[in-house]
Coordinates of C-alpha atoms and ligand atoms in Angstrom, one line a residue:
X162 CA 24.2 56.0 29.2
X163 CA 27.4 56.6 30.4
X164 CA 30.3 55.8 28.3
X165 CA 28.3 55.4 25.0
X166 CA 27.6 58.1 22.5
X167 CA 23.6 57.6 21.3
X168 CA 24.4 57.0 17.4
X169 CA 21.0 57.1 15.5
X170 CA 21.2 55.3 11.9
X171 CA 20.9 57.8 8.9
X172 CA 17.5 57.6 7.4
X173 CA 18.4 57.3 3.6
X174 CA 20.8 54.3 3.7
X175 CA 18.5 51.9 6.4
X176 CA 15.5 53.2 4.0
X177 CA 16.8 51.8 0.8
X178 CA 18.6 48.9 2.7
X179 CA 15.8 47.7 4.0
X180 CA 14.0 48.3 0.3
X181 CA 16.6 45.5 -0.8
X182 CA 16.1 42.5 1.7
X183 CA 14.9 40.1 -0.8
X184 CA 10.9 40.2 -0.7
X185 CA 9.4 39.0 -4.1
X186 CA 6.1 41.0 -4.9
X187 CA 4.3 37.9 -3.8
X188 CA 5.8 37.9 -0.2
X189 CA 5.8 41.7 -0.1
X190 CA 1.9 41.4 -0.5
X191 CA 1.5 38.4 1.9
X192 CA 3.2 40.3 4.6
X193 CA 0.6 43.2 4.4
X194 CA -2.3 40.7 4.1
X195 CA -0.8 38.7 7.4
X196 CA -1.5 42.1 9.0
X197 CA -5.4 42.0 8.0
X198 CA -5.7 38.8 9.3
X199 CA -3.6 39.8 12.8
X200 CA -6.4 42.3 13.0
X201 CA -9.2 39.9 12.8
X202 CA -10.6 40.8 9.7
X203 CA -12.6 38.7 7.8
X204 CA -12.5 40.8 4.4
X205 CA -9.4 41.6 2.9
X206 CA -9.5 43.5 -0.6
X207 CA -6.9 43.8 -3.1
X208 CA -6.6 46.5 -5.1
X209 CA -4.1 46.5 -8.5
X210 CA -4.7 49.5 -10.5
X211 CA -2.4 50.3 -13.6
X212 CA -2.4 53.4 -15.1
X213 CA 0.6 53.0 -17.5
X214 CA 2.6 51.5 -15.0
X215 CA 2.2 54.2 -12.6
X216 CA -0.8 52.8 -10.9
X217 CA -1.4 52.0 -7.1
X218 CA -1.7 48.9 -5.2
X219 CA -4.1 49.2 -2.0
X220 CA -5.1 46.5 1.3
X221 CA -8.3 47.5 2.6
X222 CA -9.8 45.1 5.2
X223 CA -12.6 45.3 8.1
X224 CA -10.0 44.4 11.2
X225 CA -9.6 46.0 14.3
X226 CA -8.1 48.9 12.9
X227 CA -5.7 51.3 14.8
X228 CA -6.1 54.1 16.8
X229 CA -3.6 57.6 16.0
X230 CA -0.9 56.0 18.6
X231 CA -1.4 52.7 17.3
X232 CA -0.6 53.9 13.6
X233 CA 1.9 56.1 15.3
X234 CA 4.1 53.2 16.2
X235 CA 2.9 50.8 13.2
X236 CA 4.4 53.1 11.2
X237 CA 7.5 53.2 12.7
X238 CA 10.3 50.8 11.8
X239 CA 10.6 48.3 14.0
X240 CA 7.1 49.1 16.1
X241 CA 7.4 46.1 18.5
X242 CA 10.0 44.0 19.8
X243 CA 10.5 40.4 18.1
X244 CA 11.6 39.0 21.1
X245 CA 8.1 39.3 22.5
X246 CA 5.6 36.6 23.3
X247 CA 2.7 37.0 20.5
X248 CA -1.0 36.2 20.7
X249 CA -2.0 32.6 19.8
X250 CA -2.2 32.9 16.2
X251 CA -0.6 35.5 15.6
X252 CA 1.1 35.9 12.2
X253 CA 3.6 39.2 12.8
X254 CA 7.0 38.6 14.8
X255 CA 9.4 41.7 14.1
X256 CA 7.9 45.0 13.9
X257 CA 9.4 45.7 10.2
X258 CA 6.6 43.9 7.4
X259 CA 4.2 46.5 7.0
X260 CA 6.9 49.1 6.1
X261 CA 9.5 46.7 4.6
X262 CA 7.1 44.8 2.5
X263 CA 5.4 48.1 1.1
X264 CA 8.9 49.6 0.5
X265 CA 9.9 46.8 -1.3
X266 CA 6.7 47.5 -4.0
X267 CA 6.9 51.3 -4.1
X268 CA 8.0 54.5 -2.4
X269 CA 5.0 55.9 -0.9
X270 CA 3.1 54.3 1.9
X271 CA -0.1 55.9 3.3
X272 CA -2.1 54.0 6.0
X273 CA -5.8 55.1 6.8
X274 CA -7.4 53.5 9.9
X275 CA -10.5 53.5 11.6
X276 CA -11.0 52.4 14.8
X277 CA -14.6 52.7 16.9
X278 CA -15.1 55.2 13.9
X279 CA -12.6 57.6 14.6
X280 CA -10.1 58.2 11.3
X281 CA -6.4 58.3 12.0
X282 CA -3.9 58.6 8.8
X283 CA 0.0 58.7 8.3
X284 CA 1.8 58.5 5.4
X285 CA 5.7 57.6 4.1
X286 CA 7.5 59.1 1.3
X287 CA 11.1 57.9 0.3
X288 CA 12.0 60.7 -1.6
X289 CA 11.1 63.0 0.8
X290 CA 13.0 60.9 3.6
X291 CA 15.6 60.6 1.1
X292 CA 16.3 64.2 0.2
X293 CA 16.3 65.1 3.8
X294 CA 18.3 62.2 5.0
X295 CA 15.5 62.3 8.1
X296 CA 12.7 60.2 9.2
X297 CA 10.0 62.4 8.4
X298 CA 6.3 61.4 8.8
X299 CA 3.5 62.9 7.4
X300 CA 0.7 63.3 9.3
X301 CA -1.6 63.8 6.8
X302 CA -1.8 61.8 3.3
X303 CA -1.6 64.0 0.7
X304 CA -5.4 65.1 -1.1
X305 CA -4.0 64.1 -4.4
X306 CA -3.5 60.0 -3.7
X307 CA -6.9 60.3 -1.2
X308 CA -8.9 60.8 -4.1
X309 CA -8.3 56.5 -4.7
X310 CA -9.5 55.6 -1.5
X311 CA -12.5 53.5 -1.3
X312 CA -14.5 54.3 2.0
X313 CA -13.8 51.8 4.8
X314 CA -17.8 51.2 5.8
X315 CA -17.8 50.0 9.2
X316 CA -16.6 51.4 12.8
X317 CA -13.5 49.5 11.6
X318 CA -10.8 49.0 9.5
X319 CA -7.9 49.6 7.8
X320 CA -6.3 50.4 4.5
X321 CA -2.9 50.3 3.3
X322 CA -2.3 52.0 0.2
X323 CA 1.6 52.1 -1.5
X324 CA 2.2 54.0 -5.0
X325 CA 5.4 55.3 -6.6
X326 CA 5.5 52.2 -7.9
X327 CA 9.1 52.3 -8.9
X328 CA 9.7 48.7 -7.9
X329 CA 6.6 46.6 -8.6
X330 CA 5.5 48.1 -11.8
X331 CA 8.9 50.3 -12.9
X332 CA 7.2 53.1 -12.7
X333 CA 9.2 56.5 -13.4
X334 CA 11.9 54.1 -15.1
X335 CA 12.6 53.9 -18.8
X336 CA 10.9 50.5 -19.4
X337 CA 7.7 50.9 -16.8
X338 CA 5.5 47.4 -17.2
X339 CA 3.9 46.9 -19.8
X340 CA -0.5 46.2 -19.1
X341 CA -0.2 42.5 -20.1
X342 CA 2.7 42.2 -17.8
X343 CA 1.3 44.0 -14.8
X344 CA -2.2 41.6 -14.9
X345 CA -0.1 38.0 -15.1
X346 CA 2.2 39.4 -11.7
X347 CA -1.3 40.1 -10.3
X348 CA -2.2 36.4 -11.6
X349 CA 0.9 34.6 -10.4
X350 CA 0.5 36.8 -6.8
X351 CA -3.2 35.3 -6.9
X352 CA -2.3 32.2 -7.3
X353 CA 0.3 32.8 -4.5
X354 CA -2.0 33.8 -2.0
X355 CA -4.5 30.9 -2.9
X356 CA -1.4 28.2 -1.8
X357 CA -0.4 30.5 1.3
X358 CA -3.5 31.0 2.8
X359 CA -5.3 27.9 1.9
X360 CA -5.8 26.6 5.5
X361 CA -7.4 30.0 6.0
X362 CA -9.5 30.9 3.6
X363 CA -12.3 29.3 5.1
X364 CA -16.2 30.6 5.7
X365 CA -14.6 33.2 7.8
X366 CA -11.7 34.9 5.5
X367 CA -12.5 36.2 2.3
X368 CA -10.1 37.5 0.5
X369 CA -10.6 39.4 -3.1
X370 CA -8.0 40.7 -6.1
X371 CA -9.5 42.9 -8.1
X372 CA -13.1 41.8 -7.1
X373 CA -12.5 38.3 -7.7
X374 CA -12.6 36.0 -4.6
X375 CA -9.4 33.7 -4.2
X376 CA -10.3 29.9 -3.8
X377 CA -7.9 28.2 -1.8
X378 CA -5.8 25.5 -3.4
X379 CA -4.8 22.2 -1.8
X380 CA -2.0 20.8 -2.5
X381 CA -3.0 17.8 -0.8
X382 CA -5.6 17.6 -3.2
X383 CA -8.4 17.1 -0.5
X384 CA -10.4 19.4 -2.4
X385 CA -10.0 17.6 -5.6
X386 CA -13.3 15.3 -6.8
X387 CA -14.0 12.1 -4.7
X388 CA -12.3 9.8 -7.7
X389 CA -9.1 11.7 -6.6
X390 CA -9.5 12.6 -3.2
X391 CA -10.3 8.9 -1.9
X392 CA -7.0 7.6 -3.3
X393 CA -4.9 10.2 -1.5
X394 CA -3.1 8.2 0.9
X395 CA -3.1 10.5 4.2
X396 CA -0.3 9.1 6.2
X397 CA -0.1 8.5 9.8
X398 CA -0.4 11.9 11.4
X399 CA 3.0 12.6 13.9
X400 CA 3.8 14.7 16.5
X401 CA 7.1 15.4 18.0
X402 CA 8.7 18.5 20.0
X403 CA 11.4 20.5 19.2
X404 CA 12.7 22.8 22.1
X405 CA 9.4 21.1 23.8
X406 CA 7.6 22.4 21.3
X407 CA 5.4 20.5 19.3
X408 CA 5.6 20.2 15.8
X409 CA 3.2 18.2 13.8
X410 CA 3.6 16.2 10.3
X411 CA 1.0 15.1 8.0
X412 CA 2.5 12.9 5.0
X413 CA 0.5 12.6 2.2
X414 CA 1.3 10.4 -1.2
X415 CA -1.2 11.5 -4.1
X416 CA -2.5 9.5 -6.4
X417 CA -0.5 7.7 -9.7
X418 CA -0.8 10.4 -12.6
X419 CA -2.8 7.9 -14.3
X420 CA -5.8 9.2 -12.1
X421 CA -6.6 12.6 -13.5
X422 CA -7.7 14.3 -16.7
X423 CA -6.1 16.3 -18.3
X424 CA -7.3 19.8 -16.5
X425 CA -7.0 17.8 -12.9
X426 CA -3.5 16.6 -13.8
X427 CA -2.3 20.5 -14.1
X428 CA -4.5 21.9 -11.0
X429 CA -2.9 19.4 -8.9
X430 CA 0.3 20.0 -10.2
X431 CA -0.2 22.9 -8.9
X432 CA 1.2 26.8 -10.3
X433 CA 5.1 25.6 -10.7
X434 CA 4.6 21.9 -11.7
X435 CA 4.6 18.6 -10.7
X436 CA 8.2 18.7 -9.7
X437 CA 8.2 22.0 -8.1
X438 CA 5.8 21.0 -5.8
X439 CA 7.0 17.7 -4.0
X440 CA 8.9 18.1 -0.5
X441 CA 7.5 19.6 2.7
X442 CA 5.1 22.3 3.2
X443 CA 6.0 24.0 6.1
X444 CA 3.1 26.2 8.2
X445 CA 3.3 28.4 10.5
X446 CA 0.2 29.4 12.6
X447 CA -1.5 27.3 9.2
X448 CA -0.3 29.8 7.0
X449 CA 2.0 28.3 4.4
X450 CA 5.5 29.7 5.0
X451 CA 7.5 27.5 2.7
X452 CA 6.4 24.6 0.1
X453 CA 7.7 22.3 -2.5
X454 CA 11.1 21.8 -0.8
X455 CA 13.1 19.0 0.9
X456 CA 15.3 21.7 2.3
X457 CA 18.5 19.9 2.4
X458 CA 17.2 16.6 3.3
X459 CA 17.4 15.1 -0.2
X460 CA 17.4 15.7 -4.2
X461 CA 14.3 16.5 -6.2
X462 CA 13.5 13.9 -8.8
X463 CA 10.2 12.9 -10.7
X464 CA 9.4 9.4 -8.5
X465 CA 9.3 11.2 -5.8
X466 CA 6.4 14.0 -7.3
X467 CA 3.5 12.6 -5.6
X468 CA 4.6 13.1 -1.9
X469 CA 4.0 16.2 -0.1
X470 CA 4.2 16.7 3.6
X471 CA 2.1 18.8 5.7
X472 CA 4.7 20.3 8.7
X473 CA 3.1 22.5 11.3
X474 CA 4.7 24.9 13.7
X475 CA 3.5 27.8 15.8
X476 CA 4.4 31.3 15.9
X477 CA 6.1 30.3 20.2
X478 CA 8.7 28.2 18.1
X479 CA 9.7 31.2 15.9
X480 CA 13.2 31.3 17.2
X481 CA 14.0 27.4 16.4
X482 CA 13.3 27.8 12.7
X483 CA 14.6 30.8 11.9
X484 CA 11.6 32.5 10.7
X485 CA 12.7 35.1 8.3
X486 CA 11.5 38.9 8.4
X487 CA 9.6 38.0 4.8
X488 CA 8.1 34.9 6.4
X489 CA 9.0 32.9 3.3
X490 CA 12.3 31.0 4.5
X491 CA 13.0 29.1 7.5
X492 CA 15.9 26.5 8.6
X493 CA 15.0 22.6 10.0
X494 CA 15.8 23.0 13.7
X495 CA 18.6 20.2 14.2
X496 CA 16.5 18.4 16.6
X497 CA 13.3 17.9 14.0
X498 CA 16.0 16.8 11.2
X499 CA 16.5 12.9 11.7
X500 CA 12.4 12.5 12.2
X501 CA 11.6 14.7 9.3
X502 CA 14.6 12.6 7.2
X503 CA 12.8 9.6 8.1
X504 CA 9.1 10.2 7.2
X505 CA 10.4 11.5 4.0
X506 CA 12.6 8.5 3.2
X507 CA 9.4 7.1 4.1
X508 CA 6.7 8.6 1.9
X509 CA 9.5 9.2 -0.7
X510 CA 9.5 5.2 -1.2
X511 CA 6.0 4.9 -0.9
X512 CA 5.9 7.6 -4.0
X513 CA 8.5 5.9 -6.1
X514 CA 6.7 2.5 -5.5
X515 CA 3.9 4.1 -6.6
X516 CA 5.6 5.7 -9.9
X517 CA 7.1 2.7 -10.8
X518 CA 4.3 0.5 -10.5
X519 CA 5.7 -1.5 -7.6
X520 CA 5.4 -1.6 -4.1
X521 CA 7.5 -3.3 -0.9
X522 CA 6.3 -4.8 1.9
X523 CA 5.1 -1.7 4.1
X524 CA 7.0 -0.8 7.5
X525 CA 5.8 0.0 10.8
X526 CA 5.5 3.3 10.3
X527 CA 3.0 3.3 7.3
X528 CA -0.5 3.3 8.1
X529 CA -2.9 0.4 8.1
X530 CA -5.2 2.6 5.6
X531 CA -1.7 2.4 3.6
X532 CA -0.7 -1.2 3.5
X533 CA -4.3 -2.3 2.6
X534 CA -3.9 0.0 -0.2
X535 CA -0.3 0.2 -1.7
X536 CA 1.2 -3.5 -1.2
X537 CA 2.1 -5.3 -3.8
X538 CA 2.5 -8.5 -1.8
X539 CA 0.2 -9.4 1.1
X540 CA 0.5 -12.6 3.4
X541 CA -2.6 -14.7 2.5
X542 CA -4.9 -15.3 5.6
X543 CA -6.1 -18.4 4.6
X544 CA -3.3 -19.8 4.1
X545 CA -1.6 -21.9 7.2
X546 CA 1.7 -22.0 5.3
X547 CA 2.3 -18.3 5.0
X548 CA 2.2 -17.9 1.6
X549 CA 2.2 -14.0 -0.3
X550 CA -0.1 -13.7 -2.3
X551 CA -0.7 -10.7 -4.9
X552 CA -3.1 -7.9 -3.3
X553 CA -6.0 -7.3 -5.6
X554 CA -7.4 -4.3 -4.3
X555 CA -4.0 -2.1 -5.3
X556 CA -5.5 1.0 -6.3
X557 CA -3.2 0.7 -9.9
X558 CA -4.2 -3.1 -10.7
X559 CA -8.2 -2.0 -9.7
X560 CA -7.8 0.7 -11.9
X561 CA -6.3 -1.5 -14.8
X562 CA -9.2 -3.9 -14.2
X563 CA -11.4 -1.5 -14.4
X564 CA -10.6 -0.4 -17.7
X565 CA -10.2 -4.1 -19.9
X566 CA -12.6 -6.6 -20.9
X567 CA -13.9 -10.0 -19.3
X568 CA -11.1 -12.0 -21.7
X569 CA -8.4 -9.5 -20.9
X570 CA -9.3 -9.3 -17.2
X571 CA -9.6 -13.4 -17.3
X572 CA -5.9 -13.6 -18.5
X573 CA -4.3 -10.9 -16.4
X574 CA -6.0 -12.5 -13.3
X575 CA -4.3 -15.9 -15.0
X576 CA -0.9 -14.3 -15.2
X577 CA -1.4 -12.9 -11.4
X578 CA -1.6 -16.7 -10.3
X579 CA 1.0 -17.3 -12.2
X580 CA 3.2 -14.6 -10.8
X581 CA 1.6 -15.7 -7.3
X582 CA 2.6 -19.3 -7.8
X583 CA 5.9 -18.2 -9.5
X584 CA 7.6 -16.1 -6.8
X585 CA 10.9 -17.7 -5.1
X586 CA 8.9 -17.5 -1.3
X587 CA 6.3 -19.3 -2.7
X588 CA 8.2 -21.7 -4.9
X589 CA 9.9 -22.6 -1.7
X590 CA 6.7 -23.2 0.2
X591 CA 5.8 -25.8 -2.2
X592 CA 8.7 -27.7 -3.1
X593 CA 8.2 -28.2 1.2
X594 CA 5.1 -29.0 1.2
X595 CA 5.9 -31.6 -1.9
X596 CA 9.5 -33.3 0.1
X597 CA 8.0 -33.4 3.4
X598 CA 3.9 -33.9 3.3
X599 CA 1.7 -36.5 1.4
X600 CA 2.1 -34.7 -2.2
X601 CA -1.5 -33.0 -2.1
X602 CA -1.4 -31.1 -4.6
X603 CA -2.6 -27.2 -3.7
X604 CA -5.9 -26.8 -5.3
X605 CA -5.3 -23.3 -6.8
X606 CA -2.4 -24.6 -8.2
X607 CA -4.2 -27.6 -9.6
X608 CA -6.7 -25.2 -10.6
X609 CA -4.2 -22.9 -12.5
X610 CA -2.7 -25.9 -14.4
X611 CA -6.6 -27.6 -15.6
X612 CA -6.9 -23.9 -16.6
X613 CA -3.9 -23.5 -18.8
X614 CA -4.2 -26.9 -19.9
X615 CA -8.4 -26.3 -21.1
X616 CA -7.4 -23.2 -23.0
X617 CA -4.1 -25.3 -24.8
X618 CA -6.5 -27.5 -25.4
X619 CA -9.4 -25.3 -26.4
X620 CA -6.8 -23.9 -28.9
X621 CA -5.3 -27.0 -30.4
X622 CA -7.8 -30.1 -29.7
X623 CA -5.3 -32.3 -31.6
X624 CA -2.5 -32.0 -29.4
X625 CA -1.3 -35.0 -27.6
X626 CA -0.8 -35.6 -23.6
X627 CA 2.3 -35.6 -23.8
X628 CA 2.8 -32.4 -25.8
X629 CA 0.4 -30.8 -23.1
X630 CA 2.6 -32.1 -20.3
X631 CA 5.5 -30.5 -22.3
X632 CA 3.8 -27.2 -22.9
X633 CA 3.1 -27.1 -18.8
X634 CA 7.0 -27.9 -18.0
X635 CA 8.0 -25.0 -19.8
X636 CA 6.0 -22.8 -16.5
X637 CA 8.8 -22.7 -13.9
X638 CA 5.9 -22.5 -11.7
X639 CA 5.1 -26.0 -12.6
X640 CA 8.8 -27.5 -12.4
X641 CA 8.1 -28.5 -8.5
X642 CA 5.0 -30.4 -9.4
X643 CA 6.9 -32.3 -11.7
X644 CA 5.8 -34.4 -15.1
X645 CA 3.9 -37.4 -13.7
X646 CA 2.0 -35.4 -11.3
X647 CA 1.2 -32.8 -14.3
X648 CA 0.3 -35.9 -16.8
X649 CA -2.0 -37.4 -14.4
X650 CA -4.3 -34.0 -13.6
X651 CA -4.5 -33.6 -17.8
X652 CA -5.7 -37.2 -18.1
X653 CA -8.3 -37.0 -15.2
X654 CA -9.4 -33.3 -15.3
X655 CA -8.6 -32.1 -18.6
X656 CA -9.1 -34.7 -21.7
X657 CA -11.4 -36.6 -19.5
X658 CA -13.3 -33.9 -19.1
Ligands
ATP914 N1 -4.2 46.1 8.8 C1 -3.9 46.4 10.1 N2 -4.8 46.5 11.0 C2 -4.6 46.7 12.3 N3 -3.3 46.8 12.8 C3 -2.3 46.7 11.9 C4 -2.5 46.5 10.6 N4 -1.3 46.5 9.9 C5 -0.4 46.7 10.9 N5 -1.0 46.8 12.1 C6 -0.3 47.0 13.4 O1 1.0 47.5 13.1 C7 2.0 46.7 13.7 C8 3.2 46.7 12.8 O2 3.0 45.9 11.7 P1 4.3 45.2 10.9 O3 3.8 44.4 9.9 O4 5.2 46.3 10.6 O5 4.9 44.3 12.1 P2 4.3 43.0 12.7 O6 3.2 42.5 12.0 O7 4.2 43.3 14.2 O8 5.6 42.0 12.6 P3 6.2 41.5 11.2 O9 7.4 42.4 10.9 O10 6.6 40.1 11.5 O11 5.1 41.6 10.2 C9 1.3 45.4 13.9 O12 1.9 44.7 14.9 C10 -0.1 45.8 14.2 O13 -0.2 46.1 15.5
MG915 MG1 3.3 42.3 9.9

């Protein structure tokens, strides 16, 4: 074009800058595996072999696979434009992962594909790009490294293999990695692949490491056995747009640690712990992009460990979060901030109720499954004068229940009443009903003070009346029934008795 001097970049320095933009061995490999599963392919193998450090890492998977101009401009850094619309579903956006990522690991990439049968290879070596400061291809891969390569059996498929490990394993360096350290990075990149791609691995994705099939894990724990999974309180399910795009958010509050054994207490605390993993979980196109983070919104801290929320976007909406080249980061638009803020003010609450063994009254935005479940205090809907009364069914006073005997649960149901009876709404509800009604006594209440009074009794059958009525004033529950009105129920339905 006129007026502009064509300036290509120089091989070596974009080669080893682009070696350096931050990928983790985890993302690295996630990137290559997003390929497989842009390809369709419903097998994806991993391969980690060692050999002292200077081993080889291969992808092999039974996608669509690429013709020789297809692997022509895969291979090529930045094959497709990232302004571009992609396919529904689709999982690649700039045209750089499967040569940035495999860079990242080592500093020889060779891609074999098979497409309707018919073979095409390529192959990228950084030293040799390197030494001649040029962007030189190889047509073939070399005999030596094709030697590793597993067949790929059907008319289709694909296999990435990287080696010159010098990043992921050290290899050619002083220190390379020792065995034991090699197999727990595989482990912990297991493990990462069974959090990214949970939503995925379904009936139709398999993916193996090493041979051994990854088992999605959920950190919603709806995989988790029924005595977890019911008490996971799924909150209400919101959608919103952003750009008019529509984003989706699925809160979820787990259950109270006291739920699990020991082994479910770790697996749903999930690889990094308890803490690590509360905050959003961000998806894009269902795979996982980022997790365990309130990104900005607020502070970690242990109440808040039980909530994690499910947000979903899709790969049209890109632009708005910032997707990064590693698909690992991304930025809350400034139009999804104030709703995210407020479910997870929300939930957050809901958690630390939880945590500390106390809930509020639940706003309009929980869900009905939640208040039935997680209020302390529930209006009582027999009762014409709006009194709150304690809700039995809470999922930590069942489970309390549960676990004591019939005296134990007797007197902690005693002590509920009490508390019931006891609380300033409904101390004002009676001293009311007392001033301004014929003094009819409530029956529960009468009921509560014939009980107290049988087991003083009971205890002491030599006390007096009037040492029983003394005993019952010292309830403040009791103080709005007053002394005669107390004295008169012990004489007719206690010592009469
Ligand atoms: N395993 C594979 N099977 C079939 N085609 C593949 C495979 N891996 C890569 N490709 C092709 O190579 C292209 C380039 O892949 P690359 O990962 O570099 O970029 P991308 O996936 O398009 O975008 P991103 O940089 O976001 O990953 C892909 O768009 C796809 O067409
Ligand atoms: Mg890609």
């Amino acid at each position: 074009m006129e007026g502009t001097i064509q300036t290509q970049p120089a091989a070596t320095p974009v080669i080893h800058a682009l070696r350096n933009i931050g990928y983790k061995a985890q993302t690295a490999i996630a990137d290559i595996v997003d390929n497989s599963i842009d390809a369709n392919a419903n097998l994806i193998e991993l391969v980690f072999e060692y050999k002292d450090g200077d081993g080889y890492i291969f992808i092999k998977d039974n996608g669509r696979g690429m013709n020789d101009t297809e692997l022509q401009r895969a291979m090529t850094v930045g094959s497709k434009d990232p302004r571009e619309t992609r396919d529904k579903n689709e999982l690649g956006r700039f045209g750089m992962g499967l040569k940035t990522a495999s860079f990242s690991l080592g500093k020889r990439l060779s891609v074999l594909s098979k497409q309707n049968g018919i073979l095409s290879e390529r192959c990228w070596d950084l030293d040799v790009v390197s030494k001649h400061n040029k962007w030189y291809l190889y047509e073939k891969i070399p005999d030596s490294i094709k030697n590793n390569f597993p067949d790929i059996e059907g008319e289709n498929g694909t296999i990435v293999y990287i080696d010159k490990l010098d990043r992921f394993s050290k290899a050619g360096m002083a220190n390379p990695l020792k065995r034991n350290s090699y197999f727990a990075k595989i482990k912990r990149i297991r493990e990462y692949l069974e959090l990214v791609y949970h939503l995925l691995l379904t009936e139709s994705l398999i993916i193996t490491v090493n041979g051994n099939k990854l088992k999605g894990w959920d950190p919603f724990l709806l995989d988790m056995p029924d005595t977890i999974r019911e008490k996971v309180v799924e909150g209400e399910k919101q959608a919103f747009r952003v750009n008019g795009k529509r984003v989706i958010v699925r809160p979820y509050v787990l259950p109270h640690p006291s739920n699990y054994n020991k082994t479910e207490f770790e697996k749903a605390g999930g690889t990094k712990g308890w803490r690590e993993h509360q905050g959003f979980y961000i998806y894009r196109e269902k795979r996982l992009v980022t997790f365990g983070d309130w990104l900005g919104l607020f502070k970690k801290e242990s109440v808040y460990d039980l909530v994690r929320i499910r947000v979903d976007f899709l790969n049209v909406s890109d632009d708005d979060w910032k997707i990064d080249v590693k698909k690992s980061n991304i930025s809350i638009p400034e139009e999804a901030k104030e709703n995210l803020e407020s479910i997870g003010r929300n939930y957050r609450q809901m958690s630390q109720d939880i945590m500390l063994y106390r809930t509020k009254r639940a706003s309009g935005s929980r869900t009905k499954k939640s208040i039935g479940t997680l209020n302390t205090w529930e209006l009582d809907n027999d009762d014409r004068n709006g009194k709150y009364v304690l809700n039995r069914l809470h999922p930590i006073l069942s489970e309390v229940i549960d676990k004591i005997d019939d005296e134990l649960k007797k007197q902690l149901l005693l002590y509920l009443n009490l508390v019931e009876l006891g609380s300033p709404m409904n101390l004002f509800e009676i001293k009311n009903l007392i001033k301004y009604e014929e003094p009819e006594l409530d029956s529960k209440l009468k009921n509560i003070i014939i009980f107290i009074a049988d087991e003083l009794f009971k205890k002491e059958p030599a006390i007096s009346v009037d040492e029983l009525v003394e005993s019952l004033m010292l309830f403040p529950q009791f103080e709005s029934v007053g002394r005669d009105m107390i004295e008169k129920i012990i004489i007719k339905d206690v010592i009469n008795d």
